[in-house]
Coordinates of C-alpha atoms and ligand atoms in Angstrom, one line a residue:
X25 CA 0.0 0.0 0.0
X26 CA 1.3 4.0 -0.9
X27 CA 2.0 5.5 2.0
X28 CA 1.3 8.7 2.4
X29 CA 5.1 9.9 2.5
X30 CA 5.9 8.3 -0.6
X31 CA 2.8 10.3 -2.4
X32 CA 4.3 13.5 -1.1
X33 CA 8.0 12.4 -2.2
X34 CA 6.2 11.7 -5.7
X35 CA 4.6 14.7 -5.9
X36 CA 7.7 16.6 -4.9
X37 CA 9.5 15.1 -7.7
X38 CA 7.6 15.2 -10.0
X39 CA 7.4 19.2 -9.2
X40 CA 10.8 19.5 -9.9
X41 CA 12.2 20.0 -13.5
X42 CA 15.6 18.9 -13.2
X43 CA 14.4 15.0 -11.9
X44 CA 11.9 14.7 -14.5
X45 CA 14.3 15.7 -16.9
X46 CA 16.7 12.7 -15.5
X47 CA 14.2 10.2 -14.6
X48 CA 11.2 10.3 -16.8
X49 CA 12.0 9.8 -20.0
X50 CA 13.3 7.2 -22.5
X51 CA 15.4 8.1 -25.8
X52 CA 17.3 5.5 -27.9
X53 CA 20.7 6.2 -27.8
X54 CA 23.3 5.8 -30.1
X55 CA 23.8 2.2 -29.9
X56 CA 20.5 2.0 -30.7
X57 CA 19.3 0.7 -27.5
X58 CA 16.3 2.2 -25.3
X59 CA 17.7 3.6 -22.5
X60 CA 16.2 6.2 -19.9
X61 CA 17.0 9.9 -20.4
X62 CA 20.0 11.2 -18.2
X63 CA 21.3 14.8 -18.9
X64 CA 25.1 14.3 -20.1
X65 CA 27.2 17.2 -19.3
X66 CA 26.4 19.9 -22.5
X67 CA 23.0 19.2 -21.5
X68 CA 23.4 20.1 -17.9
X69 CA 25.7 23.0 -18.9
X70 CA 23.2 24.4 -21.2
X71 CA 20.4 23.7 -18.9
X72 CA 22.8 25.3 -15.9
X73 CA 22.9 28.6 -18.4
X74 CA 19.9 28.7 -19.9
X75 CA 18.5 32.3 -20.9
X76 CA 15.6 33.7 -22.7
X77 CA 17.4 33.8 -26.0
X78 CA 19.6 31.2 -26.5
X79 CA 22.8 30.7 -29.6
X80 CA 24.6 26.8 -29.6
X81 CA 27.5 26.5 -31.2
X82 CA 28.6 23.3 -30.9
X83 CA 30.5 19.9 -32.0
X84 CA 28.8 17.4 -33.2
X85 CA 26.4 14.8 -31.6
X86 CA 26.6 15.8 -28.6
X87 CA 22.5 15.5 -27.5
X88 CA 22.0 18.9 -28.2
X89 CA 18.4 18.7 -30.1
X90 CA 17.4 15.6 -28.1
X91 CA 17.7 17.7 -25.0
X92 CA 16.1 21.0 -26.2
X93 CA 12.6 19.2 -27.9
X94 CA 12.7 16.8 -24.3
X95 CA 12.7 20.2 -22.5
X96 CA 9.7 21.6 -24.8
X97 CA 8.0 18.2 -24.0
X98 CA 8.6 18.2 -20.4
X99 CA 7.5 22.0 -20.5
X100 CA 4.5 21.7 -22.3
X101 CA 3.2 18.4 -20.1
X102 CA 3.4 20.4 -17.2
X103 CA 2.1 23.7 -17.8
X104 CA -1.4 24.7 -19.8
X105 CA -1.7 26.5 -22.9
X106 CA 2.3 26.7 -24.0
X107 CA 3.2 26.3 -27.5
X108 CA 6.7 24.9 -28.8
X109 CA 7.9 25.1 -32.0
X110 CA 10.9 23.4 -34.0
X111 CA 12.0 24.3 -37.0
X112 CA 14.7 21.5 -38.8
X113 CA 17.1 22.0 -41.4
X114 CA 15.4 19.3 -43.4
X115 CA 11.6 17.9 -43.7
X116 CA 13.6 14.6 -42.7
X117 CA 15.0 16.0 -39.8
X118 CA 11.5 17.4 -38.9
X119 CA 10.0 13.9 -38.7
X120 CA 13.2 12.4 -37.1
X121 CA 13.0 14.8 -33.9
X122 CA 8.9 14.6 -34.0
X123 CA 9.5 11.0 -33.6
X124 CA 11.7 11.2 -30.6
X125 CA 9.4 13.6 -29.1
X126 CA 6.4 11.1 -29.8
X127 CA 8.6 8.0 -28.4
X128 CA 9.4 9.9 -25.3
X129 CA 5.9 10.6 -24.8
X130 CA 4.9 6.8 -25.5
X131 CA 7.3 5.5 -23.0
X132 CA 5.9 7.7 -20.1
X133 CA 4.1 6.0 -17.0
X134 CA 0.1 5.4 -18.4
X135 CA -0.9 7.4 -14.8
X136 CA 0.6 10.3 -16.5
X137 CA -0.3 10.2 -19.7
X138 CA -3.9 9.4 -18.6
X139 CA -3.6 12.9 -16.9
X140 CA -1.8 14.4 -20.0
X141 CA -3.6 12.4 -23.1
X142 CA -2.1 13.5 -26.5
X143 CA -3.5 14.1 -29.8
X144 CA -1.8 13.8 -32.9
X145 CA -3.3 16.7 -34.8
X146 CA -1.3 16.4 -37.9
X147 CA 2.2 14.3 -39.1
X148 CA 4.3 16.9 -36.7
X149 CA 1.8 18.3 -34.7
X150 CA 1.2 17.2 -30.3
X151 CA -1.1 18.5 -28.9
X152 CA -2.2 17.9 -25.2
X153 CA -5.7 17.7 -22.9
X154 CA -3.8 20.9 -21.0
X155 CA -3.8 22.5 -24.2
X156 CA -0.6 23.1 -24.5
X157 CA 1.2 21.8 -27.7
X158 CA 4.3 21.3 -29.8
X159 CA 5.0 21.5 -33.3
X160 CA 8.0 21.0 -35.5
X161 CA 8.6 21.4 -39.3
X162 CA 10.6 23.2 -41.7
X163 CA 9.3 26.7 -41.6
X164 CA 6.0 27.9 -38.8
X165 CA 5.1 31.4 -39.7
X166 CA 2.7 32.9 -38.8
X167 CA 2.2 30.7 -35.5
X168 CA 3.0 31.9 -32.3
X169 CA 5.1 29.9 -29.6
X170 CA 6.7 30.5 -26.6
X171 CA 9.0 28.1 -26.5
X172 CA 10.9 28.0 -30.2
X173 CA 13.6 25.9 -31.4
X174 CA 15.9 26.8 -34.6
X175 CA 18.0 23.5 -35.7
X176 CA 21.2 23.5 -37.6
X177 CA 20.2 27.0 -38.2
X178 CA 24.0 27.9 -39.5
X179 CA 23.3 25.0 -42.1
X180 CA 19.8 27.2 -42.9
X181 CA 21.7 30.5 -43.4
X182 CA 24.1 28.8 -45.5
X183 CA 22.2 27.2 -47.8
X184 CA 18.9 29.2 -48.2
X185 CA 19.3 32.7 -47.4
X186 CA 15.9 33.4 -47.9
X187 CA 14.4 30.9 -45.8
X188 CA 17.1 32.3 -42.5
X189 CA 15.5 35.6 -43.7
X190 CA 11.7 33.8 -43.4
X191 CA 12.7 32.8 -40.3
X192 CA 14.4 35.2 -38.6
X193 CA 11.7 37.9 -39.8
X194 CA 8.9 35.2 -39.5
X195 CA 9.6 32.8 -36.5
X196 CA 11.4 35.0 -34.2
X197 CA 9.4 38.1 -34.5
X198 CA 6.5 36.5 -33.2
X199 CA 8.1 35.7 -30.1
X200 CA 7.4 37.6 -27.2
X201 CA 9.3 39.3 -25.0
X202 CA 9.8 36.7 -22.2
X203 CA 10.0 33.8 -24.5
X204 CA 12.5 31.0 -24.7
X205 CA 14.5 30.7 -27.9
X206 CA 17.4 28.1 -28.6
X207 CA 19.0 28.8 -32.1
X208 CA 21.5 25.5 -32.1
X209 CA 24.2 24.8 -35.2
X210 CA 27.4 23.3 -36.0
X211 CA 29.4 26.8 -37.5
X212 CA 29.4 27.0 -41.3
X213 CA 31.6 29.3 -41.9
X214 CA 32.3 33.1 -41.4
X215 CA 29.6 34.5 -43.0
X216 CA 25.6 34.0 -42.8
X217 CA 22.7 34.9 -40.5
X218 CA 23.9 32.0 -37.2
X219 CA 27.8 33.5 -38.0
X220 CA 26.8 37.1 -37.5
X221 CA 24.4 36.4 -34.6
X222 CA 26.8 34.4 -32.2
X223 CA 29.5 36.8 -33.2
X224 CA 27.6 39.6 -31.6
X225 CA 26.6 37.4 -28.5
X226 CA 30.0 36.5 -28.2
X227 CA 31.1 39.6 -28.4
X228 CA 28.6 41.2 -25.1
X229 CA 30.0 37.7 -23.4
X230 CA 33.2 38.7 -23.5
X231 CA 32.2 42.5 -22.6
X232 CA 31.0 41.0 -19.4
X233 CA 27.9 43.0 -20.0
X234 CA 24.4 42.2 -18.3
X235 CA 21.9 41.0 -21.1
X236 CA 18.6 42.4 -21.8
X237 CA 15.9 40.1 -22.7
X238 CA 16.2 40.6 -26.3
X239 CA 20.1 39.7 -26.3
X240 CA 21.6 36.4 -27.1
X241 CA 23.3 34.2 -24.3
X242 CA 25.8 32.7 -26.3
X243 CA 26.8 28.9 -25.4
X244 CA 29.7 26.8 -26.8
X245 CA 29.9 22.5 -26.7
X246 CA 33.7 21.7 -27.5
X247 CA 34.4 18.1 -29.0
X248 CA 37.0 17.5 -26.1
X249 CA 34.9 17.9 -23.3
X250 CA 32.7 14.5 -24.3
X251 CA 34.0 11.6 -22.7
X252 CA 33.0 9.5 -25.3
X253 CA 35.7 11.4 -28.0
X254 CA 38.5 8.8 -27.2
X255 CA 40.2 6.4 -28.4
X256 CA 42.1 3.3 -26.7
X257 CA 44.4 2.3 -29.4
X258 CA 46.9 4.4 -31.1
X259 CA 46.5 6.2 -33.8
X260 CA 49.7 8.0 -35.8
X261 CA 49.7 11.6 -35.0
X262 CA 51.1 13.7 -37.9
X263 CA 53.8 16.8 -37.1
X264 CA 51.1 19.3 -38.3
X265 CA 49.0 17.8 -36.0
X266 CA 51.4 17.8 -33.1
X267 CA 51.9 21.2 -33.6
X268 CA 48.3 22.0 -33.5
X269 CA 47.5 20.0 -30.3
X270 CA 51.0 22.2 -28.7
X271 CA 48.8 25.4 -30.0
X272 CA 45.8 24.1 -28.1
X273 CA 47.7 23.5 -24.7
X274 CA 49.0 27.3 -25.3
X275 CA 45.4 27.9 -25.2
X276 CA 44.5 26.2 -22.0
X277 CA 43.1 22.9 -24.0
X278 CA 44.9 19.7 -22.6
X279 CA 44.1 16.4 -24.1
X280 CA 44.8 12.9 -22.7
X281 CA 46.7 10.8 -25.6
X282 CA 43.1 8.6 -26.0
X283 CA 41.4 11.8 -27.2
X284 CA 44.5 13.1 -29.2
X285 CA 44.1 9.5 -31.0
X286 CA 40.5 9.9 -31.2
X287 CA 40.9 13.4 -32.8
X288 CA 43.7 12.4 -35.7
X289 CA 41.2 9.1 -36.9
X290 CA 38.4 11.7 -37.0
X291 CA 40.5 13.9 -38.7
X292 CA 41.6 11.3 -41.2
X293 CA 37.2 10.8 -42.1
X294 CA 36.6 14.3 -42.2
X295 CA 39.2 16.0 -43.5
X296 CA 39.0 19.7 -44.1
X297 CA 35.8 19.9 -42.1
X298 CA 37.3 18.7 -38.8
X299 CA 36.9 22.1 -37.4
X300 CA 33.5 22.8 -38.6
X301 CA 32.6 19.7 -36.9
X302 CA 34.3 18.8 -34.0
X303 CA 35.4 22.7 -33.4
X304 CA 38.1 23.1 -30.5
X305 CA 37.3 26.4 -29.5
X306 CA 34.5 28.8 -30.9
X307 CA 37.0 31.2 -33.0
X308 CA 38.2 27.8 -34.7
X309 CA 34.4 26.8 -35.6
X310 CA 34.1 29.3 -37.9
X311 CA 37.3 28.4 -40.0
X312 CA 35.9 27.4 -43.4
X313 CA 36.0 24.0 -45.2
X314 CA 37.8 25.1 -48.7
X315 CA 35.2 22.7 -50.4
X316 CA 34.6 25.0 -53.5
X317 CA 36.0 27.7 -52.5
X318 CA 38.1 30.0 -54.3
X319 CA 40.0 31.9 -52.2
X320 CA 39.4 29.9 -48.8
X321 CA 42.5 28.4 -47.8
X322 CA 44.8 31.9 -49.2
X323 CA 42.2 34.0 -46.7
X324 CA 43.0 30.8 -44.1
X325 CA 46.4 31.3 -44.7
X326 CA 46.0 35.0 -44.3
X327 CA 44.3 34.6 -41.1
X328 CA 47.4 32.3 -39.8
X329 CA 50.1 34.7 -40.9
X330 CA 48.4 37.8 -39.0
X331 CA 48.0 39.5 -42.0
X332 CA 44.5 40.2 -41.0
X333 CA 44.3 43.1 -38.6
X334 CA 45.2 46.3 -38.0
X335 CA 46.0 48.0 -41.2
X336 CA 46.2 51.9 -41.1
X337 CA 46.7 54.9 -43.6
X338 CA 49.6 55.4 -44.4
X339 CA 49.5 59.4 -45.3
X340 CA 52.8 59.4 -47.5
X341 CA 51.8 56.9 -50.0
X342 CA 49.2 56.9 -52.7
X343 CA 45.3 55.3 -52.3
X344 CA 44.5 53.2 -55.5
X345 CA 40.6 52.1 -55.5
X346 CA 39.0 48.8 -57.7
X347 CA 35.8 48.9 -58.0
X348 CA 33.0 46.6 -59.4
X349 CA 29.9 48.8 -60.4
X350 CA 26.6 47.0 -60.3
X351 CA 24.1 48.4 -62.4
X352 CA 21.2 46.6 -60.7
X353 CA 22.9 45.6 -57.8
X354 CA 25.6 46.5 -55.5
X355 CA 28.6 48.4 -55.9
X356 CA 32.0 47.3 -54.4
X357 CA 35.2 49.5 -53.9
X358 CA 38.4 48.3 -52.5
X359 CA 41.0 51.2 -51.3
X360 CA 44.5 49.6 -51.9
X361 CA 48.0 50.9 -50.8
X362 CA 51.0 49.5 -52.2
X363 CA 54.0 49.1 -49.5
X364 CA 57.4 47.8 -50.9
X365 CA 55.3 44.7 -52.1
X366 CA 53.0 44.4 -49.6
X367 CA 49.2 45.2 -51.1
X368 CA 47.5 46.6 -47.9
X369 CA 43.5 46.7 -48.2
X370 CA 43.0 49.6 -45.9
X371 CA 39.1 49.7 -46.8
X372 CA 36.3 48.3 -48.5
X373 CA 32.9 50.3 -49.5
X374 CA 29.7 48.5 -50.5
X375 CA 26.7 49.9 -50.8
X376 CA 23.8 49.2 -53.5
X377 CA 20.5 51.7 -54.7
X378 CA 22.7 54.3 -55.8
X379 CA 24.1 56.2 -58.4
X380 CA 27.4 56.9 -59.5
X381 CA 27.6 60.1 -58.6
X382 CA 26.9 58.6 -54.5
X383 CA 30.0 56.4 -54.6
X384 CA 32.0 59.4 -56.7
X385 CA 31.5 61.8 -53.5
X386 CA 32.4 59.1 -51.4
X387 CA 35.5 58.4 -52.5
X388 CA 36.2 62.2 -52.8
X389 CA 35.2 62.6 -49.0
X390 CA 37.9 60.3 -48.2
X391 CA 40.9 62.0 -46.6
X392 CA 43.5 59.8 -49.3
X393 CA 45.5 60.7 -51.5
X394 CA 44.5 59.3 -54.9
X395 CA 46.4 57.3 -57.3
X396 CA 44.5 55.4 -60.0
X397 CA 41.0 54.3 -60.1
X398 CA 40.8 50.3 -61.4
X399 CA 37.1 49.4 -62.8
X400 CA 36.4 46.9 -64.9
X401 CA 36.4 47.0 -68.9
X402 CA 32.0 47.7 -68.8
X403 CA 32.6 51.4 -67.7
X404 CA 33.2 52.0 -71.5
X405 CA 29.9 50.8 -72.5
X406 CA 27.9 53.7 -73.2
X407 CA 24.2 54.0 -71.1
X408 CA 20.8 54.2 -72.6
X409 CA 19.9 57.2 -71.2
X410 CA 23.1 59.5 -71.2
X411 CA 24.4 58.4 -73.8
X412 CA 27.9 58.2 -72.1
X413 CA 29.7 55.7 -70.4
X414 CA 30.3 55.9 -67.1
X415 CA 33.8 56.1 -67.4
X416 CA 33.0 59.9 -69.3
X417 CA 30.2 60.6 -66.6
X418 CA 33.2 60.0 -63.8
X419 CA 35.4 62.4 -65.7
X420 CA 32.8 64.9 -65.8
X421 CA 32.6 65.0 -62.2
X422 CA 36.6 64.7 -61.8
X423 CA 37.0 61.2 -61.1
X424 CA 39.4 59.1 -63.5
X425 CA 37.9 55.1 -63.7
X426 CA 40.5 53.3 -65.7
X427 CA 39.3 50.3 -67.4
X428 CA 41.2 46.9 -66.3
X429 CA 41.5 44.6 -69.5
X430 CA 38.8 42.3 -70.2
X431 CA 40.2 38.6 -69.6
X432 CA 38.5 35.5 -68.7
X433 CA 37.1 35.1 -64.9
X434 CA 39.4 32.3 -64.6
X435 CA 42.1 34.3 -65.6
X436 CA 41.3 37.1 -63.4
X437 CA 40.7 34.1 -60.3
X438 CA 44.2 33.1 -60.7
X439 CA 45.7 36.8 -60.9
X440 CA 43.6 37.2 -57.5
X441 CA 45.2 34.3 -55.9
X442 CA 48.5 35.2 -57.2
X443 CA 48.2 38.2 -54.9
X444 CA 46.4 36.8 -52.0
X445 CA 49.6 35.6 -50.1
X446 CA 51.0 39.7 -50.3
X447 CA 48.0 41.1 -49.1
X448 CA 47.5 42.6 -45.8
X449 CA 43.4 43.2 -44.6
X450 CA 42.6 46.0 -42.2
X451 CA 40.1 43.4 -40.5
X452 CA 37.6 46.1 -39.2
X453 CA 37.1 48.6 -42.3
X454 CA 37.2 45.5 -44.9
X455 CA 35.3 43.1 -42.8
X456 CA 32.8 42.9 -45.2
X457 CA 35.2 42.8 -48.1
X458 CA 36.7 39.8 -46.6
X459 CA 33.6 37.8 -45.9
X460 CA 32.9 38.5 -49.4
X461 CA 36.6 37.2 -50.6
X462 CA 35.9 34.2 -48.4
X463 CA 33.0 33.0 -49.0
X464 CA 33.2 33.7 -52.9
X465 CA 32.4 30.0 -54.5
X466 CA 31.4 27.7 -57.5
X467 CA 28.5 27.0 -58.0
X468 CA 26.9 23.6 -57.1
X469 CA 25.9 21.2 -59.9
X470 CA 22.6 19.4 -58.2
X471 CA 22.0 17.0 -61.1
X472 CA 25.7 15.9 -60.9
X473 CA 26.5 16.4 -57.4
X474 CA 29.8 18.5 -58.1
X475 CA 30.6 21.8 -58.2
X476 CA 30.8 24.1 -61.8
X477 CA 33.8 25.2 -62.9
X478 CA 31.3 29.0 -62.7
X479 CA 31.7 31.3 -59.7
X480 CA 27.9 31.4 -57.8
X481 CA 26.4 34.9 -58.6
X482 CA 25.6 36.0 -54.8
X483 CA 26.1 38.7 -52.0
X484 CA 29.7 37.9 -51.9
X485 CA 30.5 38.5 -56.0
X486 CA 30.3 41.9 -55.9
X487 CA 33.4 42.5 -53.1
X488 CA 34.9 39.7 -55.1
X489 CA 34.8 40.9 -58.5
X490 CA 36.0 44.5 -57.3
X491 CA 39.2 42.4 -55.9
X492 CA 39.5 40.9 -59.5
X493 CA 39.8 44.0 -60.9
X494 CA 42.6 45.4 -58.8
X495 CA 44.2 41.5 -59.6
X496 CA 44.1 42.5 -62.7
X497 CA 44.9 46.2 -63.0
X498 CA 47.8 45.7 -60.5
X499 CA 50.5 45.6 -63.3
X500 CA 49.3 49.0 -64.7
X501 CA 49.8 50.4 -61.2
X502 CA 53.3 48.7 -60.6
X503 CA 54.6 47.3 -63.8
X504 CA 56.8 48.3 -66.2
X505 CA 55.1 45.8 -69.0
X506 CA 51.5 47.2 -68.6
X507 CA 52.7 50.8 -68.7
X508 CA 51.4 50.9 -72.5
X509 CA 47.9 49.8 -71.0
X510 CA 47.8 52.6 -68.5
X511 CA 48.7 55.2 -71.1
X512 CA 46.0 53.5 -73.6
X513 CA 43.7 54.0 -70.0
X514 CA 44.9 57.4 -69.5
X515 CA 43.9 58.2 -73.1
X516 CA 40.8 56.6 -73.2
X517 CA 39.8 58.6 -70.1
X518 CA 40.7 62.1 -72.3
X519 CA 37.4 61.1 -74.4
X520 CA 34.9 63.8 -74.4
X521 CA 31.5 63.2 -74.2
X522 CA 30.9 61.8 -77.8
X523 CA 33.1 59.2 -77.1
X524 CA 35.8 60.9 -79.7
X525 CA 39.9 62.0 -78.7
X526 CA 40.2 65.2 -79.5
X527 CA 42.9 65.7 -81.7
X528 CA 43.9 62.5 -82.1
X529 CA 43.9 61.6 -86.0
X530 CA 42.9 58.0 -85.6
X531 CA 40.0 58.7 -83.6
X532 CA 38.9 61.6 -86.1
X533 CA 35.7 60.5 -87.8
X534 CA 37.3 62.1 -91.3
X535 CA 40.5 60.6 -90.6
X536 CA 38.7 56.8 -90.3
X537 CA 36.4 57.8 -93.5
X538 CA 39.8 58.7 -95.3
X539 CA 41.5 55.3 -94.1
X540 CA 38.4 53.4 -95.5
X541 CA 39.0 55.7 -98.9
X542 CA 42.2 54.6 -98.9
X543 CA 41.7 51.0 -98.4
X544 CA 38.8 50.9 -100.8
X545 CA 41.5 52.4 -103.1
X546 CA 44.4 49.9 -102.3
X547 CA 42.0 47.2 -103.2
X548 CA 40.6 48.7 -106.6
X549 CA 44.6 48.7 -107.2
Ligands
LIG7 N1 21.5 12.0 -22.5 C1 21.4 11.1 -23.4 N2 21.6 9.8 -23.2 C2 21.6 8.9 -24.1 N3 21.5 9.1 -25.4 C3 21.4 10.4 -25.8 C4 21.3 11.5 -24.8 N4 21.2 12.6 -25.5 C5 21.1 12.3 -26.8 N5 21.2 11.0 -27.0 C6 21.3 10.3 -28.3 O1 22.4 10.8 -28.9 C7 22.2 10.9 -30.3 C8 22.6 12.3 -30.8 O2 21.6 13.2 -30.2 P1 21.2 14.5 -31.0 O3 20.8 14.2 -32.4 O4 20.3 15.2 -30.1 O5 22.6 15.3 -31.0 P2 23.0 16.6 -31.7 O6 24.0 17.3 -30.9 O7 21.8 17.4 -32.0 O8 23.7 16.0 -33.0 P3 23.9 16.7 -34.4 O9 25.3 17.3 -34.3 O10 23.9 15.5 -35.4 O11 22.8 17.7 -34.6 C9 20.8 10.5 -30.5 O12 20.8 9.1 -30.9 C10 20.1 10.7 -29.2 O13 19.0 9.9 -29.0
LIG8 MG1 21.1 18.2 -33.9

């Protein structure tokens, strides 16, 4: 017979999150066996830290989802009218954490579920007899929860900028203030919606600074701190990889020889992803795979050598701008200094919506020092309306755009990469500049699962394209061979606003007649 003590010890328990959360529910783990739910330690750290608004960055596997829709389930049995929602990467992955939810529920004691009955009200949809419900799927505007869930969101922002857009204006938005929010991803790299979000949480982390309700707590689950990440037996660990494990102990991060073997037979599987994946510390999360890439591992490489930083002005040599005009779409300027042979990116404008005359003014409100001003070879097309090209329109208003020559992208590609490894970024005022050099890529073949031998037209072509032309108009700012070009530039620019050289002969329309004369001529002869 129950006593009436051991009522009042159930009752206390079950009246307390943290043991339901260890003792009431079932998961199958990743043997594959049924076993009851027992918070592992990223789940007790993020439960320990838990805020309103919540960013994950984390290594892989590590329970994070499992625990998250557990807590939405334990939260919505035991308080009325809450709604969860999860949004997954993939309809798969929908249906794959629905299910864990549902088996969860399905292994519960029947007292409680006679208490709590559920109603499956669509494929993803559970609702309960408090009213309270949860619902996952692969976008949920328009509904509002307060309890929300964003899965592999870095994947989501990488992939589909549009949809991290959808979410983040439709999900999020309709949370109110007091919600709880958990935003959860492996990194994928510097760039993207999840990249610039757990930068800026990071960042008021570090500040030490008291968070409103509508900031981000930022959390970060490290491969090495899962006990499971060992390995018994040895595996060979490589010089480079020596070296890196000596760079983590400078950081603080010791590892046992069973997880340094675990860590170099990952590696050996994953390759250029390890870090992505099984990230060390948050900075190196965000180190890109080169998969497709074309300037990845020279921006990597960059980042190693320093050359990313602090990169001032120097007042006693020249400014040089390249630029990539967008007619429809954005325009990109990068502001160049030459050092000895250094290349120092001191600055990179972008801006889109406006007219030449905008970025003309900003350049001229610059305190440099101009030298020349790279574009590429479409500023001497002539415009519809004007009737000028906007290399003459630039002149009009004092600026000098010299056209780069026209050669094939790959070409240009290569002269970019050429230059990479003597370039030095001011990280701050080219921030944007670099993403765009980072994350500039081919595109992806779906049918044939590899990538096109075609740069992807996207956000990060424009800051890419400007860089092409400076690759390419370098030798008529430095070299001796390409002096003819920049005279041939100079001259061009002299053009008045017919398009004709003043002067000139061979650009004289009589002149050209009086050639054709005397061709016509040579061949009556
Ligand atoms: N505390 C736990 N005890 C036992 N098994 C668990 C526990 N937490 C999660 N699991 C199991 O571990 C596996 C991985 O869990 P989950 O998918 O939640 O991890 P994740 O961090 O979201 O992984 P991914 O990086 O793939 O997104 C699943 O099989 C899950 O059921
Ligand atoms: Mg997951």
């Amino acid at each position: 017979m129950t006593n009436k003590n051991d009522i009042a010890l159930a009752e206390k328990r079950l009246g307390d999150q943290f043991w339901r959360l260890n003792n009431l529910y079932y998961v199958i783990n990743k043997q594959g066996y049924k076993v009851r739910f027992e918070l592992n330690w990223a789940q007790q750290q993020l439960y320990n830290d838990l805020y309103y608004l919540n960013l994950v960055l984390k290594a892989r596997q590590l329970g994070i989802t499992t625990f998250i829709s557990l807590l939405f389930l334990d939260v919505a049995l035991f308080n009325s009218n809450v709604s969860c929602g999860i949004i997954a990467d993939t309809e798969e992955n929908a249906k794959y954490i629905f299910r864990k939810i549902k088996f969860a529920y399905d292994c519960l004691p029947d007292s409680l579920k006679s208490i709590r009955e559920a109603r499956i009200d669509s494929a993803k949809e559970l609702t309960f007899s408090n009213n309270s419900l949860i619902r996952v799927g692969t976008s949920l505007r328009s509904a509002t929860f307060q309890y929300l869930l964003i899965s592999e969101f870095g994947k989501i922002a990488a992939e589909d900028v549009k949809r991290a857009n959808e979410i983040l204006t439709g999900s999020l938005n309709t949370l109110a203030e007091g919600s709880y929010c958990f935003i959860e991803s492996t990194a994928r790299g510097r760039s993207g919606a999840f990249y610039d979000m757990c930068i800026e949480a990071k960042k008021l982390q570090d500040a030490g600074k008291k968070l409103s309700k509508m900031d981000y707590k930022f959390h970060f689950m490290p491969w090495h701190r899962e006990p499971a990440y060992k390995l018994g037996s040895y595996t060979h660990i490589s010089e480079d990889l020596q070296n890196y494990f000596l760079h983590l102990l400078s950081q603080g991060i010791i590892l046992t020889d069973e997880q340094k073997y675990w860590y170099a037979a990952k590696l050996a599987h994953q390759g250029e992803n390890m870090k992505r994946e099984f990230p060390s510390s948050a900075a190196e999360a965000w180190e890109t795979s080169n998969e497709g890439l074309y300037y990845g591992r020279q921006i990597t490489e960059a980042r190693l050598e320093k050359r990313i930083g602090s990169v001032p002005y120097d007042e006693t040599a020249l400014v040089y701008t390249a630029w990539d005009l967008g007619i429809s779409d954005s325009t990109a300027i990068w502001f160049v200094q030459l050092c000895g042979k250094e290349i120092h990116l001191i600055e990179y404008y972008e801006n889109s919506g406006e007219a030449l005359t905008h970025y003309l003014k900003y350049i001229n409100d610059r305190p440099y020092s101009y030298g020349t001003h790279l574009c590429p070879h479409d500023i001497l097309n002539r415009e519809l309306s004007s009737g000028l090209s906007r290399q003459s329109t630039a002149r009009k208003l004092g600026v000098s755009l010299i056209a780069v020559p026209r050669l094939e992208i790959q070409t240009g590609i290569d002269a970019v990469r050429n230059i990479l490894n003597r370039c030095w970024f001011d990280e701050k005022k080219c921030e944007k500049g670099i993403k765009c050099l980072e994350s500039y890529k081919k595109q992806w073949d779906d049918k044939n699962g590899c990538w096109h031998t075609s740069p992807l037209h996207d956000w990060s072509s424009h800051g890419s394209d400007a860089f092409r032309a400076l690759a390419v108009g370098l030798p008529m700012i430095t070299g001796k061979k390409s002096q003819v070009d920049l005279e041939r530039g100079k001259l061009e620019s002299q053009r008045d606003p017919s398009g004709l050289l003043p002067g000139h002969f061979l650009y004289m329309p009589e002149t050209r007649q009086s050639n054709n004369i005397n061709i016509r001529r040579n061949t009556n002869f």
